[in-house]
Coordinates of C-alpha atoms and ligand atoms in Angstrom, one line a residue:
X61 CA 218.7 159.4 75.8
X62 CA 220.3 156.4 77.9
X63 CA 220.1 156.4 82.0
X64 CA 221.5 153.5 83.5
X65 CA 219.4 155.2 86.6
X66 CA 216.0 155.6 86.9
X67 CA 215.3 159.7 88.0
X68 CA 212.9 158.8 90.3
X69 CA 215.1 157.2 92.6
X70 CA 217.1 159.9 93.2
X71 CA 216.6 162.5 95.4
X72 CA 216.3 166.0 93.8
X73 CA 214.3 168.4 92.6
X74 CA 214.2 168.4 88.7
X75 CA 211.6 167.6 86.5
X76 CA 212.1 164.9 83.9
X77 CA 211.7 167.6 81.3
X78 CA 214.0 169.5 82.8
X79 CA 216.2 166.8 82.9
X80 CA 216.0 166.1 78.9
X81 CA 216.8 169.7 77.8
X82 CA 220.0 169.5 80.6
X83 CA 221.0 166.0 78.6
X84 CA 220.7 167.4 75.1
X85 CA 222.5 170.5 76.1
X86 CA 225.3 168.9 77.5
X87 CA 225.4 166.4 74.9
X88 CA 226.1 169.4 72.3
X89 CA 228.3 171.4 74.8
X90 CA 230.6 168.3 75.9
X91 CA 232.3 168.1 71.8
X92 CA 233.7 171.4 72.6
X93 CA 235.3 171.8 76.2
X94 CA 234.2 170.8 80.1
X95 CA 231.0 171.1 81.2
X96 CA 230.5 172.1 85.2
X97 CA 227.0 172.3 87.4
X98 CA 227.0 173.8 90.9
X99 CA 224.9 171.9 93.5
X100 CA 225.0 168.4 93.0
X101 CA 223.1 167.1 96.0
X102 CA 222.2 163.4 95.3
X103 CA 222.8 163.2 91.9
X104 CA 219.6 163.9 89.7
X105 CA 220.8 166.7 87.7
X106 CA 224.6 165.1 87.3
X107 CA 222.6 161.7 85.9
X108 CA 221.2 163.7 82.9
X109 CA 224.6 166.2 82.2
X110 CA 227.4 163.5 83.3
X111 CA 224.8 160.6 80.3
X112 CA 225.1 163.7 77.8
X113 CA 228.8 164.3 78.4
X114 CA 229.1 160.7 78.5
X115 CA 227.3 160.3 74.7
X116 CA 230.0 163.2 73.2
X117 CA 232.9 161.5 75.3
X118 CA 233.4 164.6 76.7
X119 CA 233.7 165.1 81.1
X120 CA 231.7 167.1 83.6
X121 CA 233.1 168.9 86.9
X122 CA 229.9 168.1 89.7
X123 CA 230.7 170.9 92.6
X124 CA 229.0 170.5 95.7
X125 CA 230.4 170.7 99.2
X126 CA 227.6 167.9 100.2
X127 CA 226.4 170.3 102.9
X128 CA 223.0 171.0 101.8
X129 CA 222.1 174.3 101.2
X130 CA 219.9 176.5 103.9
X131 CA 217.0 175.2 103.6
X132 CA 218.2 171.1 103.6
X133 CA 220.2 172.0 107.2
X134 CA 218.0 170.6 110.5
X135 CA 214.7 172.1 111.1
X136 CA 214.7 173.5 108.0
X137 CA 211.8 172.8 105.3
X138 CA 213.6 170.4 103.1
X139 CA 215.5 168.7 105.7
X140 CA 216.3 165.2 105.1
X141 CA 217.4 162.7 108.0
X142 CA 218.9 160.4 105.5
X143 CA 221.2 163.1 104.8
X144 CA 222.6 163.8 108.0
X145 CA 225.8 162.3 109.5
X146 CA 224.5 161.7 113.0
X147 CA 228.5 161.6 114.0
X148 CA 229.2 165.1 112.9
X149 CA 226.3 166.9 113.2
X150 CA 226.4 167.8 109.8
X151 CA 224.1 167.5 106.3
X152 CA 226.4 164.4 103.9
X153 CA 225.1 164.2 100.5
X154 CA 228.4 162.8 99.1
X155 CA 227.4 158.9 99.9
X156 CA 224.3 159.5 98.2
X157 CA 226.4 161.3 95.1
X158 CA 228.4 158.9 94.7
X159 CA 225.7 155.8 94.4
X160 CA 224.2 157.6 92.0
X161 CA 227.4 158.0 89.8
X162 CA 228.4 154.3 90.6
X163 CA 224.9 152.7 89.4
X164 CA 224.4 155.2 86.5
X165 CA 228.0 154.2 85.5
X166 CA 229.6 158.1 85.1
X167 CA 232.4 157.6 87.3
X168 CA 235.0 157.7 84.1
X169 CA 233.0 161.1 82.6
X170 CA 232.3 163.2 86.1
X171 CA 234.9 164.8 88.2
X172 CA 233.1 165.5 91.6
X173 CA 234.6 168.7 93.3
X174 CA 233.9 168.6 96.7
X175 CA 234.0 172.2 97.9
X176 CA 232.5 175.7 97.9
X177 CA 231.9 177.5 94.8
X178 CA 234.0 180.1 95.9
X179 CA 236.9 178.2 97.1
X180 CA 236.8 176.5 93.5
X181 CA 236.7 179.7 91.9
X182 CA 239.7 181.0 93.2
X183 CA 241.8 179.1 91.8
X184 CA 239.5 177.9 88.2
X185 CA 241.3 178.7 84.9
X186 CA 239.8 176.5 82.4
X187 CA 237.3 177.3 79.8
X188 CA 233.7 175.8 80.3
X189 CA 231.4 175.0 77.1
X190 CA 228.2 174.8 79.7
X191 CA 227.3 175.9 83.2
X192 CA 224.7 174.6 84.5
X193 CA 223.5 177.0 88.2
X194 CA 221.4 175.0 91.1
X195 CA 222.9 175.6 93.9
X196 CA 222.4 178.0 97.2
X197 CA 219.1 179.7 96.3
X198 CA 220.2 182.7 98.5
X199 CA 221.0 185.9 97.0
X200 CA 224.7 186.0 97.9
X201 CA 225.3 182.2 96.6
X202 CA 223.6 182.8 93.3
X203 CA 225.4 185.8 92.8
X204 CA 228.7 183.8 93.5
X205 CA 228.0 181.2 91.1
X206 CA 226.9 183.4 88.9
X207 CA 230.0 186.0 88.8
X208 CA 232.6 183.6 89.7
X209 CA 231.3 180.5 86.9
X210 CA 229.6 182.5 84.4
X211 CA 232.8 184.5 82.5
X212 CA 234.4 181.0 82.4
X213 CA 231.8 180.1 79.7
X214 CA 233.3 179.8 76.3
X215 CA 231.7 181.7 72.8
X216 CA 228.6 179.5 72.1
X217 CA 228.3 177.4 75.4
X218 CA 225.7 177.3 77.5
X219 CA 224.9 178.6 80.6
X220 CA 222.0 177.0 82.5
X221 CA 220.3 178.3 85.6
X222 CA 217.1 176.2 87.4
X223 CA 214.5 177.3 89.5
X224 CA 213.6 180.7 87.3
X225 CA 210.1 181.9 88.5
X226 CA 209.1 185.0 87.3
X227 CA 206.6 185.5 89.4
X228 CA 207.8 186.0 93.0
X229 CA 204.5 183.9 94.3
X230 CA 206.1 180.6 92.3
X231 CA 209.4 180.3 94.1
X232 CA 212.4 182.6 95.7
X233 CA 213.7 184.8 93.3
X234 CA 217.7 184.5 93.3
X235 CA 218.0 182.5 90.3
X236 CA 215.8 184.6 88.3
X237 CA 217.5 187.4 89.6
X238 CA 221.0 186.5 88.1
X239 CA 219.1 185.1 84.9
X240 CA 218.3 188.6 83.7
X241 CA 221.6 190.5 85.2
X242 CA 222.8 187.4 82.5
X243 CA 220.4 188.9 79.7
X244 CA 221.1 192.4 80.9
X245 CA 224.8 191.5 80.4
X246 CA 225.0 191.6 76.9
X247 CA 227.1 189.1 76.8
X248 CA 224.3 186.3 76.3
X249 CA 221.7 185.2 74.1
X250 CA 218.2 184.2 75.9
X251 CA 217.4 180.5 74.3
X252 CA 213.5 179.0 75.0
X253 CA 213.7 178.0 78.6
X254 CA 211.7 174.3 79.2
X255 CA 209.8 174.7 82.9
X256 CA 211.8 176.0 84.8
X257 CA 215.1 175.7 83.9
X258 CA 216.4 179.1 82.3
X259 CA 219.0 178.9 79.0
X260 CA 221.4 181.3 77.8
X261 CA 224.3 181.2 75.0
X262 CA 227.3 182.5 75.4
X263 CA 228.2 185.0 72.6
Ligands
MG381 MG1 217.0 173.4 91.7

């Protein structure tokens, strides 16, 4: 695996391990169509997907409205005054974003899509060989992703989701939530999961 970027100095939540199985993944996904990840923040996760899609020549779509999600807005517990455009008032991850793609050298394999989920969705027609879920961790926005992004996966791709806790003392329990209406779908096969990071195969 080749990072022009060490993990470390991007901000993010992802373990390095984490990180690996996202890279090999998307490596193997990338020779057969697009790959897309939702929530994007500074980077982290689109360093490991965007060098995989990168070694098969392939591209990945990095959606994120650069925002922050609830809990990264002011007074909130993962609140970050880097972050925050002073000007507007508002959460700017994009500056951040696009460092990261810069220095890790990605700008020709990763197409950033700066908007909602849903507002993507709307209008998304293209077949996906790997979705890869980390954004909102509310209920409603895991359910979007996961309804809107997940039927866009093609036969045999992957479709990633992080932050699966089982047990509801670990961590919130959105993502694990849409990670078994996945497995009770039928339409998915449950691969090992590495930490926390949930995998699934399209059938
Ligand atoms: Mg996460």
């Amino acid at each position: 695996m080749q990072l022009n970027v060490d993990p470390d100095q991007v901000k993010g939540f992802l373990d390095p391990l984490e990180g690996e199985r996202l890279y090999d993944l998307a490596q193997s996904a990338a020779q057969f169509g697009p790959c897309l990840e939702i929530g994007s923040y500074c980077g982290k996760s689109t360093l490991y997907i965007g060098a995989g899609v990168k070694a098969s020549g392939g591209v990945l779509f990095a959606l994120d409205h650069h925002r922050g999600s609830e809990e990264h807005q002011m007074g909130e517990l993962y609140h970050d005054p880097e972050l925050y455009d002073d000007t507007l008032g508002k959460m700017d991850s994009l500056p951040a974003f696009r460092r990261t793609l810069a220095n890790a050298e990605l700008e020709g394999h990763v197409i950033a899509l700066i908007t909602t989920s849903v507002l993507a969705g709307r209008y998304w027609q293209t077949p996906l060989s790997m979705v890869f879920i980390d954004g909102g961790h509310s209920m409603a926005a895991a359910l979007n992703d996961y309804r809107i992004w997940s039927r866009h996966i093609k036969p045999g791709g992957y479709l990633a989701i992080h932050d699966i806790f089982p047990d509801p003392k670990d961590g919130g329990q959105a993502p694990y939530s849409i990670y078994q209406l996945a497995q009770a779908s039928g339409q998915f096969e449950t691969l090992p999961s590495t930490q926390t990071l949930g995998v699934l195969r399209r059938l």
